mmCIF file of C-alpha atoms in Angstrom:
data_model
loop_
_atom_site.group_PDB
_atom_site.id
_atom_site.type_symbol
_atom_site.label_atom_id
_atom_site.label_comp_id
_atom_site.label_asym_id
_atom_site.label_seq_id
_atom_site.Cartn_x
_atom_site.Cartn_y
_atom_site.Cartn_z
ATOM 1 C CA UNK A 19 -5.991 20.517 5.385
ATOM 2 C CA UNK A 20 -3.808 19.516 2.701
ATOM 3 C CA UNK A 21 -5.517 16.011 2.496
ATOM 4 C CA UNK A 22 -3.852 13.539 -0.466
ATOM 5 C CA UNK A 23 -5.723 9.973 -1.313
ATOM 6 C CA UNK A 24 -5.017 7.242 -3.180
ATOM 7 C CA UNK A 25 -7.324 4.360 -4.652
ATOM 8 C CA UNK A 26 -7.013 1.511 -4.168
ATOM 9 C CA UNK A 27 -4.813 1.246 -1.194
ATOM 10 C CA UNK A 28 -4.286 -2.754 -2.142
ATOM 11 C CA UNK A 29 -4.695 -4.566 -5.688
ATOM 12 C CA UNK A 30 -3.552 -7.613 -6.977
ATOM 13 C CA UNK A 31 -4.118 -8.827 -10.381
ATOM 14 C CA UNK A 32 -2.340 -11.406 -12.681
ATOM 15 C CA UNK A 33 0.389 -11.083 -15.165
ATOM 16 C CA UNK A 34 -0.085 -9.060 -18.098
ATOM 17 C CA UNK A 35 -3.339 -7.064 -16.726
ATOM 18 C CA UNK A 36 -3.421 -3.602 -16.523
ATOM 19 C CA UNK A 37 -4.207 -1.549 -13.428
ATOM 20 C CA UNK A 38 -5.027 1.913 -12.647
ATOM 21 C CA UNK A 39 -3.788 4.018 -9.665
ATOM 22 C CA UNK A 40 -5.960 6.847 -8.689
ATOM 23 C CA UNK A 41 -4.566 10.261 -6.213
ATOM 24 C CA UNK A 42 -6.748 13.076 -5.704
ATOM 25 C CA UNK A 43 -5.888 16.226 -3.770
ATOM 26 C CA UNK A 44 -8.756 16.163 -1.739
ATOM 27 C CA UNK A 45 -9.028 19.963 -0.109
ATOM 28 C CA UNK A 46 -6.857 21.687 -2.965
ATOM 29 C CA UNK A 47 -5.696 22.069 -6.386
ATOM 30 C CA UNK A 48 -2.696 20.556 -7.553
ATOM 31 C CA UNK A 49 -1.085 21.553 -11.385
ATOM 32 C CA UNK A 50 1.865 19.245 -10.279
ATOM 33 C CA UNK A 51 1.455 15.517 -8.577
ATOM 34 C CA UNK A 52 4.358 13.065 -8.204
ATOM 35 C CA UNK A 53 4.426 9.359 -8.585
ATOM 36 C CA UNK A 54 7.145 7.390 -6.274
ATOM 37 C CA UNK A 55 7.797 3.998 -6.096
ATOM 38 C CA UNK A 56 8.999 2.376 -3.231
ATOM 39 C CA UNK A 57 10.475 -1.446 -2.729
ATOM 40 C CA UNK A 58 10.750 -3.455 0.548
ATOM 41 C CA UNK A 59 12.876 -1.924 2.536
ATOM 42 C CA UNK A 60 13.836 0.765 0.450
ATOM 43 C CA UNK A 61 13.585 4.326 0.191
ATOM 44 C CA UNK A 62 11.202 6.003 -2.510
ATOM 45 C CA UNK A 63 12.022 6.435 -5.981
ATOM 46 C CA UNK A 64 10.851 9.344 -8.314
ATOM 47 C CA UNK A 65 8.880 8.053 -11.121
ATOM 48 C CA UNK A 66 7.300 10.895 -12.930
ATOM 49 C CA UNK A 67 5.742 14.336 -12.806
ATOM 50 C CA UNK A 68 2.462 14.827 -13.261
ATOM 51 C CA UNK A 69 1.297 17.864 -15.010
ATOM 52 C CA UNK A 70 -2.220 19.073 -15.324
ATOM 53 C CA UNK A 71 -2.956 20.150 -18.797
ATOM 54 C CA UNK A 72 0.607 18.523 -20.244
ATOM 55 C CA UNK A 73 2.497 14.866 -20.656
ATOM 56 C CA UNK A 74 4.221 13.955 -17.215
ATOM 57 C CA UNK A 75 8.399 13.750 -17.179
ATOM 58 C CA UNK A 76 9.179 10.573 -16.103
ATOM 59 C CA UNK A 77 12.801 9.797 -14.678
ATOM 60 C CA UNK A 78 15.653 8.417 -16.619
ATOM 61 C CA UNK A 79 14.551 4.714 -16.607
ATOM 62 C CA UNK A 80 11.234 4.772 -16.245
ATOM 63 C CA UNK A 81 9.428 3.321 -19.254
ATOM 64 C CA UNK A 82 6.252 5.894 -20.282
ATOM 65 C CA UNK A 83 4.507 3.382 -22.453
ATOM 66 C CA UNK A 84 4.613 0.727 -19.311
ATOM 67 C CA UNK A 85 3.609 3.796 -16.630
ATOM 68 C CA UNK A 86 0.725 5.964 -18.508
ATOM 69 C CA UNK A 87 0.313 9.127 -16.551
ATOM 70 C CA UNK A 88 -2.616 11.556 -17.253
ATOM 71 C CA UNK A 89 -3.458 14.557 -14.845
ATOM 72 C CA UNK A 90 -6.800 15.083 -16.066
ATOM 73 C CA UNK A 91 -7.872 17.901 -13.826
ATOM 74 C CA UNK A 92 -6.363 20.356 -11.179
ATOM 75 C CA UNK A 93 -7.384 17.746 -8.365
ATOM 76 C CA UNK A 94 -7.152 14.046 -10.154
ATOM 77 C CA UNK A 95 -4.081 11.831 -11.130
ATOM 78 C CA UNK A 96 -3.402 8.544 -12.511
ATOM 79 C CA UNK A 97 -0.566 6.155 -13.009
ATOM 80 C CA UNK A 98 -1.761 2.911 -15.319
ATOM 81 C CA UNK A 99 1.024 0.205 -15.577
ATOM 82 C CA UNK A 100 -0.089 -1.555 -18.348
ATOM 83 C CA UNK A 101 0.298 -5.195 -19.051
ATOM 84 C CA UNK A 102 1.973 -5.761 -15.232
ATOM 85 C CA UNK A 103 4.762 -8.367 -14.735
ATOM 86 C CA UNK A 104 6.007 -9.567 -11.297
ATOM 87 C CA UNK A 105 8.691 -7.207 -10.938
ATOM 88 C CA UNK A 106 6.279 -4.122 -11.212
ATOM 89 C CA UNK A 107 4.927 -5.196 -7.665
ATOM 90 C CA UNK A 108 6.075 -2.770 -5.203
ATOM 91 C CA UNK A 109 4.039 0.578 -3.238
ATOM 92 C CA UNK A 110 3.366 3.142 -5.269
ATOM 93 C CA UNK A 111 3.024 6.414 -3.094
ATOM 94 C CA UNK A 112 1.972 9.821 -5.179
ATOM 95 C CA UNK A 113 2.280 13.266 -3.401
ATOM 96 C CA UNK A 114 0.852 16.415 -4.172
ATOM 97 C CA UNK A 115 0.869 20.086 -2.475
ATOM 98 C CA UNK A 116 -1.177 23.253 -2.193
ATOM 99 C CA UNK A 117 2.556 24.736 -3.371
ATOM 100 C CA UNK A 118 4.773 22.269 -5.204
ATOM 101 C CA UNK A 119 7.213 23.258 -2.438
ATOM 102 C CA UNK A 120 5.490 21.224 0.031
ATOM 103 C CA UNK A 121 4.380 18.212 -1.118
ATOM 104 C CA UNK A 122 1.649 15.388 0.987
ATOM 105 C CA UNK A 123 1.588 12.190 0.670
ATOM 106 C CA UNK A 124 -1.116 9.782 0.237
ATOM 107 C CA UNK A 125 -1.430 5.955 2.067
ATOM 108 C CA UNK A 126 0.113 4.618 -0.880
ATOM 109 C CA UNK A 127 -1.348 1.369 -3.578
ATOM 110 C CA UNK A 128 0.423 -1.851 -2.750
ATOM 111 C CA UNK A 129 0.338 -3.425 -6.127
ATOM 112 C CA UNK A 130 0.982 -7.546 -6.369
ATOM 113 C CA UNK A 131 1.150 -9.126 -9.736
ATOM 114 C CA UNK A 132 0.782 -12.608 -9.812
ATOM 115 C CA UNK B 10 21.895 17.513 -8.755
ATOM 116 C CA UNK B 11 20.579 16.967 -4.666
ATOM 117 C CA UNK B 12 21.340 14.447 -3.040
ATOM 118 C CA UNK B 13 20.903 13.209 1.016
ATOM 119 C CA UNK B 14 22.473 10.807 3.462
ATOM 120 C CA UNK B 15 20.939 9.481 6.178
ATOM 121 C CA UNK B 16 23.732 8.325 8.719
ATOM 122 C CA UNK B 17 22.487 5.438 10.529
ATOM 123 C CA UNK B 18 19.888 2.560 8.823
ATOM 124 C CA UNK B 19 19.198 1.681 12.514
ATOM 125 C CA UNK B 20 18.733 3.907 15.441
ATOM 126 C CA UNK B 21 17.544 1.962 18.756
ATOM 127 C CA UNK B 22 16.472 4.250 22.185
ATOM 128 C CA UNK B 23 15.017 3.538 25.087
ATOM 129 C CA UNK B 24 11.606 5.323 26.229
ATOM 130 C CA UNK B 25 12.346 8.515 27.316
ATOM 131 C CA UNK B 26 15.636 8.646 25.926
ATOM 132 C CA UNK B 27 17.089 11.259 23.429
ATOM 133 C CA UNK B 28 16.500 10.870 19.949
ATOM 134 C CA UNK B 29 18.856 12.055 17.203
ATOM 135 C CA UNK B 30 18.421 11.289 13.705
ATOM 136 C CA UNK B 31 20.969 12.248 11.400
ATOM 137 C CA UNK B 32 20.391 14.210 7.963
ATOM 138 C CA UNK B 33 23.397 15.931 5.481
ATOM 139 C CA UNK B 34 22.306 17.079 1.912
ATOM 140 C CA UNK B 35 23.540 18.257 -0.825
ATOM 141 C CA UNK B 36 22.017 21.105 -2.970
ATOM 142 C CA UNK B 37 23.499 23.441 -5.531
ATOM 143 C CA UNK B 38 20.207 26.134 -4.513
ATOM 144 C CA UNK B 39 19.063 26.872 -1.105
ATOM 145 C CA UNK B 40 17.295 24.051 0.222
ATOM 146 C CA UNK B 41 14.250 23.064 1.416
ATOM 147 C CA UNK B 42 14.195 20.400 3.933
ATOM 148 C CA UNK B 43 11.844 17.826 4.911
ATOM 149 C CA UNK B 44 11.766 15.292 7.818
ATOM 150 C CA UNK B 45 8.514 12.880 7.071
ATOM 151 C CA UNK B 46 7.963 9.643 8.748
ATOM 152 C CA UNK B 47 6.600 6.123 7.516
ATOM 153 C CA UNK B 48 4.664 3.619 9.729
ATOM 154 C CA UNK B 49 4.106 0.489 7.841
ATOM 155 C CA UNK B 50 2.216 -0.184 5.074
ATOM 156 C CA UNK B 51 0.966 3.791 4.922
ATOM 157 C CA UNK B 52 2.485 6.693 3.459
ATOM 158 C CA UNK B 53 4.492 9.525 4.386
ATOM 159 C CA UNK B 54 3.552 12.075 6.921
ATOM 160 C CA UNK B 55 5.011 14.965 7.112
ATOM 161 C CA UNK B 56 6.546 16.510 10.698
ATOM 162 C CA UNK B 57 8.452 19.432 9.903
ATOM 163 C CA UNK B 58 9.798 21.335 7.663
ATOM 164 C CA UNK B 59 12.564 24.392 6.942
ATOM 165 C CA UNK B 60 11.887 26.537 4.145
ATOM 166 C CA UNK B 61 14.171 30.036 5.093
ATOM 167 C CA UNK B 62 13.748 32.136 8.159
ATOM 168 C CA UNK B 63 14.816 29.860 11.635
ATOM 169 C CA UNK B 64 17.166 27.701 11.386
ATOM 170 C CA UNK B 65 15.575 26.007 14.588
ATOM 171 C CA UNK B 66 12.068 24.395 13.455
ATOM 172 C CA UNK B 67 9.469 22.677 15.396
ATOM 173 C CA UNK B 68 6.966 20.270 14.460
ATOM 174 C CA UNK B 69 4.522 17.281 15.347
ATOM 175 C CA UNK B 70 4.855 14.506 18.032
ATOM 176 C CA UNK B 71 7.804 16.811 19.756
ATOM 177 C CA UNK B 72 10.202 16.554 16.614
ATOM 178 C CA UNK B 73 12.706 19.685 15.856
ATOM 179 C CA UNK B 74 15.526 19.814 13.395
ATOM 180 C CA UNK B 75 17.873 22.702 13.012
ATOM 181 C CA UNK B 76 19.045 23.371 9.368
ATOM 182 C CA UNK B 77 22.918 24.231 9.773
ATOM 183 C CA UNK B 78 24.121 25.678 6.589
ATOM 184 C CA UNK B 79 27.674 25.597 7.779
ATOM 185 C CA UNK B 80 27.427 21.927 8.030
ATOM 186 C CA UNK B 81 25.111 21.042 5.576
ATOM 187 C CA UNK B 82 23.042 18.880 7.832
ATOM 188 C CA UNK B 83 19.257 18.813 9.370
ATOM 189 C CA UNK B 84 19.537 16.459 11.845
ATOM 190 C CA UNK B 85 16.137 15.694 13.846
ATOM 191 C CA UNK B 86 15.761 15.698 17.582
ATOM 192 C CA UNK B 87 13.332 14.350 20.166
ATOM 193 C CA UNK B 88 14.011 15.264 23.806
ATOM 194 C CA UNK B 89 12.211 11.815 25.437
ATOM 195 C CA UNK B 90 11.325 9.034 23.029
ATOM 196 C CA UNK B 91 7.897 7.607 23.242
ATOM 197 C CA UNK B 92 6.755 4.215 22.297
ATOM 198 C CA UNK B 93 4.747 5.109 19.214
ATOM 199 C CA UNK B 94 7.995 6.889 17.612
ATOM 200 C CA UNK B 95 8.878 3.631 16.520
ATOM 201 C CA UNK B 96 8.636 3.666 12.505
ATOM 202 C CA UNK B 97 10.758 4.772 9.604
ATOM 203 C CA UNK B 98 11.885 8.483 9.275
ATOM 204 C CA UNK B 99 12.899 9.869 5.819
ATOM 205 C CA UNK B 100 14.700 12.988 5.165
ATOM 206 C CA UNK B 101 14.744 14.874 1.922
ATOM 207 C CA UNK B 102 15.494 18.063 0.065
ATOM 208 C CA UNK B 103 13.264 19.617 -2.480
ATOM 209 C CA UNK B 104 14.167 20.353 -6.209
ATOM 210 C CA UNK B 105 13.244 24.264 -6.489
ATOM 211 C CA UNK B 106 16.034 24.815 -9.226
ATOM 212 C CA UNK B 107 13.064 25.025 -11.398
ATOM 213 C CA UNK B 108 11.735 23.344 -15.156
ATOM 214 C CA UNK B 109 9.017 20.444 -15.042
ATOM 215 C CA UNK B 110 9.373 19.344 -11.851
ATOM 216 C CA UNK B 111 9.744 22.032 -9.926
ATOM 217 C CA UNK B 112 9.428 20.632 -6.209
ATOM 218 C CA UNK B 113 10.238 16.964 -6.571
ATOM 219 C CA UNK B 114 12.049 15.421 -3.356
ATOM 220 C CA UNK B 115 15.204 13.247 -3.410
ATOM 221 C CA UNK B 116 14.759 11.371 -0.299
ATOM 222 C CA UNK B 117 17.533 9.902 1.795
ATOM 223 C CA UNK B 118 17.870 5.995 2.744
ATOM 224 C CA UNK B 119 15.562 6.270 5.518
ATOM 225 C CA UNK B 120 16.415 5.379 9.439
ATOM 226 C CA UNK B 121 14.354 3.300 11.337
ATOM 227 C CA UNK B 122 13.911 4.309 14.623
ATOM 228 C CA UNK B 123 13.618 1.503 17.280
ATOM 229 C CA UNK B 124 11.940 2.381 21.040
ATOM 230 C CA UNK B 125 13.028 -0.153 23.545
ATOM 231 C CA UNK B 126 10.579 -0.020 26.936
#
């Protein structure tokens, strides 16, 4: 159980595109998903919350016009980064738990922008 | 605020050796505590976990970590290392001090764990 995915696992797209991350709790309901970010070599990052129903809180930093969040149901999350530049390439890795107290991770989105 | 520290970037064995992986948080509420490892290119699994109760927890592949309040560490522990441990192990502490995100996880700087033959 306790089963998190993420789509697509690899994407690559040119400068100034936009690109949609999908994570879906597959064998529960989430009201809370998180959105890290994680560079070479690095450890991960908080983004943002995710809140069904409500806007996400994103970290100090994070722009929330650049990384659109919307938790539109209890299993289903999404992280846009709109118009994508270079340094936005990185692994984007969401989690999400039957209790927000224990959170799974999914295989994580390698995003490249060219 | 939480915060971890992973002593060590790089900790090498040999097969069968011990393996100790070293963990110290700080939390202003009772912590949870999370060991989850990385292989590359995937996303984190999770292999144990202390919520309240024993301080001594078990979990996948052999892994244990004893939460030690007095000491504020979690350390993680393999008795004999086996080739497939190779990868990169992340500790972290959960947020649980409540508001919007409730259960977040402040990771530490990750080890990686070599396994020499």
């Amino acid at each position: 159980g306790a089963v998190v995915s993420q789509h697509p696992s690899w994407v690559i797209c040119k400068s100034g595109t936009s690109v949609k991350i999908e994570c879906r709790s597959l064998d529960f309901q989430a009201t809370t998903m998180f959105w890290y970010r994680q560079f070479p070599k690095q450890s991960l990052m908080l983004m943002a919350t995710s809140n069904e129903g409500s806007k996400a809180t994103y970290e100090q930093g994070v722009e929330k016009d650049k990384f659109l969040i919307n938790h539109a149901s209890l299993t289903l999350s999404t992280l846009t980064v709109t118009s994508a530049h270079p340094e936005d390439s990185s692994f984007y890795i969401c989690s999400a738990g039957p209790v927000p107290e224990t959170q799974y991770f999914g295989p994580g989105t390698r995003l490249l922008v060219l | 605020a939480q915060s971890v520290t992973q002593l060590g970037s790089h900790v090498s064995v040999s097969e069968g050796a011990l393996v100790l992986l070293r963990c110290n948080y700080s939390s202003s509420v009772p912590p949870y505590l999370f060991w989850y490892v990385q292989y590359p290119n995937q996303g984190l699994q999770l292999l144990l976990k202390y919520t309240t109760g024993a301080t001594l927890v078990k979990g996948i592949n052999g892994f244990e970590a004893e939460f030690k309040k007095s000491e504020t560490s979690f350390h993680l522990t393999k008795p004999s290392a086996h080739m497939s441990d190779a990868a990169e192990y992340f500790c972290a502490v959960s947020d649980l001090s409540g508001g919007t995100s409730y259960g977040k996880l402040t990771f530490g700087q990750g080890t990686i764990l070599t396994v020499h033959p």
